[in-house]
mmCIF file of C-alpha atoms in Angstrom:
data_model
loop_
_atom_site.group_PDB
_atom_site.id
_atom_site.type_symbol
_atom_site.label_atom_id
_atom_site.label_comp_id
_atom_site.label_asym_id
_atom_site.label_seq_id
_atom_site.Cartn_x
_atom_site.Cartn_y
_atom_site.Cartn_z
ATOM 1 C CA GLY A 29 -6.054 -15.242 -1.373
ATOM 2 C CA ALA A 30 -5.379 -13.375 2.988
ATOM 3 C CA VAL A 31 -8.691 -11.418 3.784
ATOM 4 C CA VAL A 32 -7.864 -7.947 6.181
ATOM 5 C CA SER A 33 -10.331 -6.237 7.233
ATOM 6 C CA GLN A 34 -11.015 -2.618 8.343
ATOM 7 C CA HIS A 35 -13.426 -0.626 10.416
ATOM 8 C CA PRO A 36 -14.827 1.781 9.984
ATOM 9 C CA SER A 37 -14.286 2.700 6.615
ATOM 10 C CA ARG A 38 -15.387 6.171 7.142
ATOM 11 C CA VAL A 39 -15.893 8.842 10.022
ATOM 12 C CA ILE A 40 -16.141 12.464 10.926
ATOM 13 C CA CYS A 41 -14.937 13.276 14.344
ATOM 14 C CA LYS A 42 -14.571 16.618 16.350
ATOM 15 C CA SER A 43 -11.205 18.095 16.564
ATOM 16 C CA GLY A 44 -9.717 16.641 20.090
ATOM 17 C CA THR A 45 -11.701 13.776 20.389
ATOM 18 C CA SER A 46 -10.690 10.458 20.023
ATOM 19 C CA VAL A 47 -11.008 7.957 17.326
ATOM 20 C CA LYS A 48 -9.902 4.443 16.966
ATOM 21 C CA ILE A 49 -9.539 2.046 13.033
ATOM 22 C CA GLU A 50 -9.526 -1.350 13.395
ATOM 23 C CA CYS A 51 -7.239 -3.884 10.921
ATOM 24 C CA ARG A 52 -8.451 -7.992 11.763
ATOM 25 C CA SER A 53 -7.288 -10.809 10.042
ATOM 26 C CA LEU A 54 -10.190 -12.400 8.649
ATOM 27 C CA ASP A 55 -8.288 -16.081 7.665
ATOM 28 C CA PHE A 56 -4.327 -16.050 8.985
ATOM 29 C CA GLN A 57 -2.786 -14.690 11.753
ATOM 30 C CA ALA A 58 -0.373 -12.368 11.925
ATOM 31 C CA THR A 59 2.013 -11.361 14.197
ATOM 32 C CA THR A 60 3.072 -8.093 12.171
ATOM 33 C CA MET A 61 0.226 -5.297 11.251
ATOM 34 C CA PHE A 62 1.392 -1.782 8.637
ATOM 35 C CA TRP A 63 -0.553 0.664 8.751
ATOM 36 C CA TYR A 64 -0.715 3.920 6.164
ATOM 37 C CA ARG A 65 -1.660 7.204 5.501
ATOM 38 C CA GLN A 66 -2.683 8.885 2.073
ATOM 39 C CA PHE A 67 -3.089 12.614 1.246
ATOM 40 C CA PRO A 68 -5.087 12.798 -1.782
ATOM 41 C CA LYS A 69 -3.222 12.902 -4.463
ATOM 42 C CA GLN A 70 -0.142 11.564 -3.021
ATOM 43 C CA SER A 71 1.112 7.520 -1.803
ATOM 44 C CA LEU A 72 0.960 5.104 0.553
ATOM 45 C CA MET A 73 3.160 6.454 3.781
ATOM 46 C CA LEU A 74 4.012 3.827 6.268
ATOM 47 C CA MET A 75 2.673 5.312 9.877
ATOM 48 C CA ALA A 76 4.328 2.373 11.732
ATOM 49 C CA THR A 77 4.626 -1.246 12.365
ATOM 50 C CA SER A 78 2.453 -2.608 14.390
ATOM 51 C CA ASN A 79 4.167 -5.757 15.764
ATOM 52 C CA GLU A 80 1.402 -8.984 18.143
ATOM 53 C CA GLY A 81 2.550 -8.449 22.113
ATOM 54 C CA SER A 82 5.039 -6.104 22.334
ATOM 55 C CA LYS A 83 5.494 -1.540 21.127
ATOM 56 C CA ALA A 84 4.975 -0.502 17.448
ATOM 57 C CA THR A 85 7.307 0.966 15.248
ATOM 58 C CA TYR A 86 6.689 3.893 14.761
ATOM 59 C CA GLU A 87 8.623 5.810 11.341
ATOM 60 C CA GLN A 88 10.691 8.914 12.034
ATOM 61 C CA GLY A 89 8.123 11.955 12.328
ATOM 62 C CA VAL A 90 4.682 10.335 13.212
ATOM 63 C CA GLU A 91 4.356 10.922 17.072
ATOM 64 C CA LYS A 92 3.944 8.065 18.915
ATOM 65 C CA ASP A 93 0.879 9.885 22.218
ATOM 66 C CA LYS A 94 -0.405 10.647 19.258
ATOM 67 C CA PHE A 95 -1.335 7.622 16.711
ATOM 68 C CA LEU A 96 -2.128 5.462 19.121
ATOM 69 C CA ILE A 97 -1.587 1.429 18.315
ATOM 70 C CA ASN A 98 -2.278 -1.675 20.359
ATOM 71 C CA HIS A 99 -2.018 -5.118 18.874
ATOM 72 C CA ALA A 100 -3.256 -7.794 21.276
ATOM 73 C CA SER A 101 -4.219 -10.536 19.613
ATOM 74 C CA LEU A 102 -2.237 -12.040 16.489
ATOM 75 C CA THR A 103 -5.944 -11.553 14.441
ATOM 76 C CA LEU A 104 -5.857 -7.418 15.493
ATOM 77 C CA SER A 105 -4.390 -4.656 15.942
ATOM 78 C CA THR A 106 -5.931 -1.044 15.980
ATOM 79 C CA LEU A 107 -4.620 2.303 15.528
ATOM 80 C CA THR A 108 -6.241 5.066 18.113
ATOM 81 C CA VAL A 109 -5.742 8.806 16.382
ATOM 82 C CA THR A 110 -5.488 10.733 20.040
ATOM 83 C CA SER A 111 -7.072 13.937 20.106
ATOM 84 C CA ALA A 112 -7.787 14.533 16.437
ATOM 85 C CA HIS A 113 -7.215 18.103 14.362
ATOM 86 C CA PRO A 114 -8.369 18.924 11.216
ATOM 87 C CA GLU A 115 -4.391 17.846 9.659
ATOM 88 C CA ASP A 116 -5.085 14.610 10.725
ATOM 89 C CA SER A 117 -7.783 14.049 7.963
ATOM 90 C CA SER A 118 -6.755 11.690 5.065
ATOM 91 C CA PHE A 119 -7.323 8.002 4.673
ATOM 92 C CA TYR A 120 -5.413 5.049 7.013
ATOM 93 C CA ILE A 121 -4.995 1.535 5.969
ATOM 94 C CA CYS A 122 -3.252 -1.257 7.258
ATOM 95 C CA SER A 123 -1.863 -4.062 5.633
ATOM 96 C CA ALA A 124 -1.124 -7.478 6.894
ATOM 97 C CA GLY A 125 0.241 -10.621 5.020
ATOM 98 C CA GLU A 126 0.696 -14.092 5.729
ATOM 99 C CA ASP A 127 4.500 -14.151 6.638
ATOM 100 C CA SER A 128 7.200 -11.575 5.093
ATOM 101 C CA ASN A 129 8.204 -13.732 1.570
ATOM 102 C CA THR A 130 4.302 -12.711 -0.256
ATOM 103 C CA GLU A 131 1.926 -9.486 -0.955
ATOM 104 C CA ALA A 132 0.180 -7.492 1.904
ATOM 105 C CA PHE A 133 -3.378 -7.295 1.416
ATOM 106 C CA PHE A 134 -5.365 -4.310 2.812
ATOM 107 C CA GLY A 135 -8.048 -2.916 4.628
ATOM 108 C CA GLN A 136 -9.894 -1.293 2.584
ATOM 109 C CA GLY A 137 -9.135 1.944 4.271
ATOM 110 C CA THR A 138 -10.543 4.002 7.022
ATOM 111 C CA ARG A 139 -11.290 7.675 5.601
ATOM 112 C CA LEU A 140 -10.944 9.848 8.378
ATOM 113 C CA THR A 141 -12.555 13.617 8.391
ATOM 114 C CA VAL A 142 -11.987 16.514 11.681
ATOM 115 C CA VAL A 143 -13.851 18.882 11.748
ATOM 116 C CA GLY B 30 17.986 5.319 1.733
ATOM 117 C CA GLN B 31 15.395 3.998 -1.639
ATOM 118 C CA ASN B 32 14.031 5.746 -3.960
ATOM 119 C CA ILE B 33 11.478 4.704 -6.007
ATOM 120 C CA ASP B 34 10.679 6.679 -8.951
ATOM 121 C CA GLN B 35 7.199 6.934 -12.161
ATOM 122 C CA PRO B 36 5.198 8.725 -14.364
ATOM 123 C CA THR B 37 2.493 10.645 -12.080
ATOM 124 C CA GLU B 38 0.247 10.155 -15.125
ATOM 125 C CA MET B 39 -0.315 7.830 -18.491
ATOM 126 C CA THR B 40 -3.414 9.017 -21.039
ATOM 127 C CA ALA B 41 -4.840 5.918 -23.221
ATOM 128 C CA THR B 42 -7.964 5.060 -25.184
ATOM 129 C CA GLU B 43 -9.911 1.662 -24.409
ATOM 130 C CA GLY B 44 -8.533 -1.366 -25.951
ATOM 131 C CA ALA B 45 -4.837 0.187 -26.536
ATOM 132 C CA ILE B 46 -1.471 -1.393 -24.834
ATOM 133 C CA VAL B 47 0.387 0.611 -22.217
ATOM 134 C CA GLN B 48 3.247 -0.298 -19.814
ATOM 135 C CA ILE B 49 4.306 1.385 -16.489
ATOM 136 C CA ASN B 50 7.939 2.082 -15.338
ATOM 137 C CA CYS B 51 9.463 1.468 -12.360
ATOM 138 C CA THR B 52 12.467 2.382 -11.853
ATOM 139 C CA TYR B 53 14.655 1.815 -7.892
ATOM 140 C CA GLN B 54 17.270 2.236 -6.059
ATOM 141 C CA THR B 55 18.056 0.793 -2.866
ATOM 142 C CA SER B 56 19.328 -1.710 -0.657
ATOM 143 C CA GLY B 57 18.829 -5.764 -0.165
ATOM 144 C CA PHE B 58 16.398 -5.199 -3.022
ATOM 145 C CA ASN B 59 14.219 -8.647 -1.755
ATOM 146 C CA GLY B 60 10.761 -8.151 -4.223
ATOM 147 C CA LEU B 61 8.618 -5.875 -6.412
ATOM 148 C CA PHE B 62 5.473 -5.402 -6.002
ATOM 149 C CA TRP B 63 1.735 -3.603 -8.240
ATOM 150 C CA TYR B 64 -0.537 -2.520 -6.962
ATOM 151 C CA GLN B 65 -4.401 -1.398 -8.835
ATOM 152 C CA GLN B 66 -5.666 1.659 -6.436
ATOM 153 C CA HIS B 67 -9.241 3.369 -7.269
ATOM 154 C CA ALA B 68 -9.395 6.469 -5.908
ATOM 155 C CA GLY B 69 -11.414 6.580 -2.667
ATOM 156 C CA GLU B 70 -10.029 2.652 -2.014
ATOM 157 C CA ALA B 71 -7.471 0.291 -0.787
ATOM 158 C CA PRO B 72 -4.961 -1.523 -3.006
ATOM 159 C CA THR B 73 -4.612 -4.806 -4.532
ATOM 160 C CA PHE B 74 -2.467 -6.828 -5.717
ATOM 161 C CA LEU B 75 -1.212 -7.400 -9.690
ATOM 162 C CA SER B 76 2.363 -9.023 -9.509
ATOM 163 C CA TYR B 77 4.796 -9.718 -7.989
ATOM 164 C CA ASN B 78 8.981 -10.180 -9.041
ATOM 165 C CA VAL B 79 11.765 -11.485 -7.591
ATOM 166 C CA LEU B 80 13.892 -12.652 -10.871
ATOM 167 C CA ASP B 81 14.404 -10.587 -13.484
ATOM 168 C CA GLY B 82 12.622 -11.341 -16.264
ATOM 169 C CA LEU B 83 8.350 -11.676 -17.525
ATOM 170 C CA GLU B 84 5.926 -13.102 -13.847
ATOM 171 C CA GLU B 85 2.600 -13.912 -15.667
ATOM 172 C CA LYS B 86 -0.040 -13.946 -14.326
ATOM 173 C CA GLY B 87 -3.361 -13.703 -15.688
ATOM 174 C CA ARG B 88 -4.518 -10.019 -16.924
ATOM 175 C CA PHE B 89 -1.376 -8.679 -15.028
ATOM 176 C CA SER B 90 2.096 -9.385 -15.589
ATOM 177 C CA SER B 91 4.894 -7.408 -14.374
ATOM 178 C CA PHE B 92 8.641 -7.377 -15.710
ATOM 179 C CA LEU B 93 11.696 -6.826 -13.673
ATOM 180 C CA SER B 94 15.994 -6.558 -14.537
ATOM 181 C CA ARG B 95 17.425 -6.499 -10.757
ATOM 182 C CA SER B 96 20.975 -5.214 -12.880
ATOM 183 C CA LYS B 97 18.347 -1.859 -14.180
ATOM 184 C CA GLY B 98 16.685 -1.163 -10.349
ATOM 185 C CA TYR B 99 12.806 -0.923 -13.511
ATOM 186 C CA SER B 100 10.307 -2.922 -13.720
ATOM 187 C CA TYR B 101 7.270 -2.724 -15.748
ATOM 188 C CA LEU B 102 3.842 -3.306 -15.934
ATOM 189 C CA PRO B 103 1.869 -3.801 -19.418
ATOM 190 C CA LEU B 104 -1.344 -3.378 -19.371
ATOM 191 C CA LYS B 105 -2.653 -4.365 -23.114
ATOM 192 C CA GLU B 106 -6.441 -3.986 -24.385
ATOM 193 C CA LEU B 107 -7.409 -1.460 -22.313
ATOM 194 C CA GLN B 108 -10.872 -0.647 -20.225
ATOM 195 C CA MET B 109 -12.400 2.045 -18.825
ATOM 196 C CA LYS B 110 -12.108 0.078 -15.555
ATOM 197 C CA ASP B 111 -8.249 -0.051 -16.220
ATOM 198 C CA SER B 112 -8.535 4.378 -15.095
ATOM 199 C CA ALA B 113 -6.448 3.680 -11.768
ATOM 200 C CA SER B 114 -4.190 4.016 -9.546
ATOM 201 C CA TYR B 115 -0.625 1.830 -10.566
ATOM 202 C CA LEU B 116 1.953 1.697 -7.228
ATOM 203 C CA CYS B 117 5.417 0.206 -7.561
ATOM 204 C CA ALA B 118 6.138 -0.848 -4.119
ATOM 205 C CA VAL B 119 9.934 -2.700 -3.418
ATOM 206 C CA LYS B 120 10.823 -5.195 -0.453
ATOM 207 C CA ARG B 121 14.002 -5.099 1.411
ATOM 208 C CA GLU B 122 15.167 -8.096 2.121
ATOM 209 C CA ARG B 123 15.220 -8.601 6.252
ATOM 210 C CA TYR B 124 11.837 -6.460 6.260
ATOM 211 C CA SER B 125 8.455 -7.131 6.511
ATOM 212 C CA THR B 126 8.167 -3.627 4.635
ATOM 213 C CA LEU B 127 6.649 -2.528 1.373
ATOM 214 C CA THR B 128 8.856 1.234 0.237
ATOM 215 C CA PHE B 129 5.605 2.334 -2.528
ATOM 216 C CA GLY B 130 5.728 4.789 -5.115
ATOM 217 C CA LYS B 131 4.014 7.978 -5.414
ATOM 218 C CA GLY B 132 1.826 6.540 -8.448
ATOM 219 C CA THR B 133 0.900 6.363 -12.140
ATOM 220 C CA MET B 134 -2.388 7.947 -12.167
ATOM 221 C CA LEU B 135 -3.469 5.813 -15.582
ATOM 222 C CA LEU B 136 -7.056 7.380 -17.863
ATOM 223 C CA VAL B 137 -8.372 5.573 -20.114
ATOM 224 C CA SER B 138 -10.922 7.956 -22.782
ATOM 225 C CA PRO B 139 -12.663 5.992 -24.969
#
């Protein structure tokens, strides 16, 4: 099946710094990728939809200036958490599918810890 | 909006059979997905239904009734490694995104 690679798997950063997370589709082109956040024992919550060549669509309550999304190519989307704070500590997961009618494949996830 | 309900936790013993249920309310239904997620890992795809009935896919089958807004995931011959969270997710027409339920934590004991 399709493979989505996410990097890094774990990151610890200081409060106030920025962290970039990459999501790559390895064997298919993804015009759309999705970014989720998952707090402990909670479900996956969609943060934003990343569209290649255009602006991302953010879910209600997600600050677009804090969570910067860039989808510059058909195989790469990045999520940058700017001015990170401890409350941003979470498990961030990206997903992509080959088209809108198939299952989404998930990256390995990134465990972000802000200290 | 959408509403997806799953039991929070289930327990079972090795070799047993369980059924994880999912009920949903949504407009423009376009498919229901089941994922397995182990702690600290990303979800992995298990099964998908868009038509009524049982979709058999190796060890992981899933059933859907669109009229009842109901799906279930039967798990047979449980193994310890099946201890995980099972997520039900719904896709709406004309949207590529999935909306996830809160997941059912299944604990398999010896």
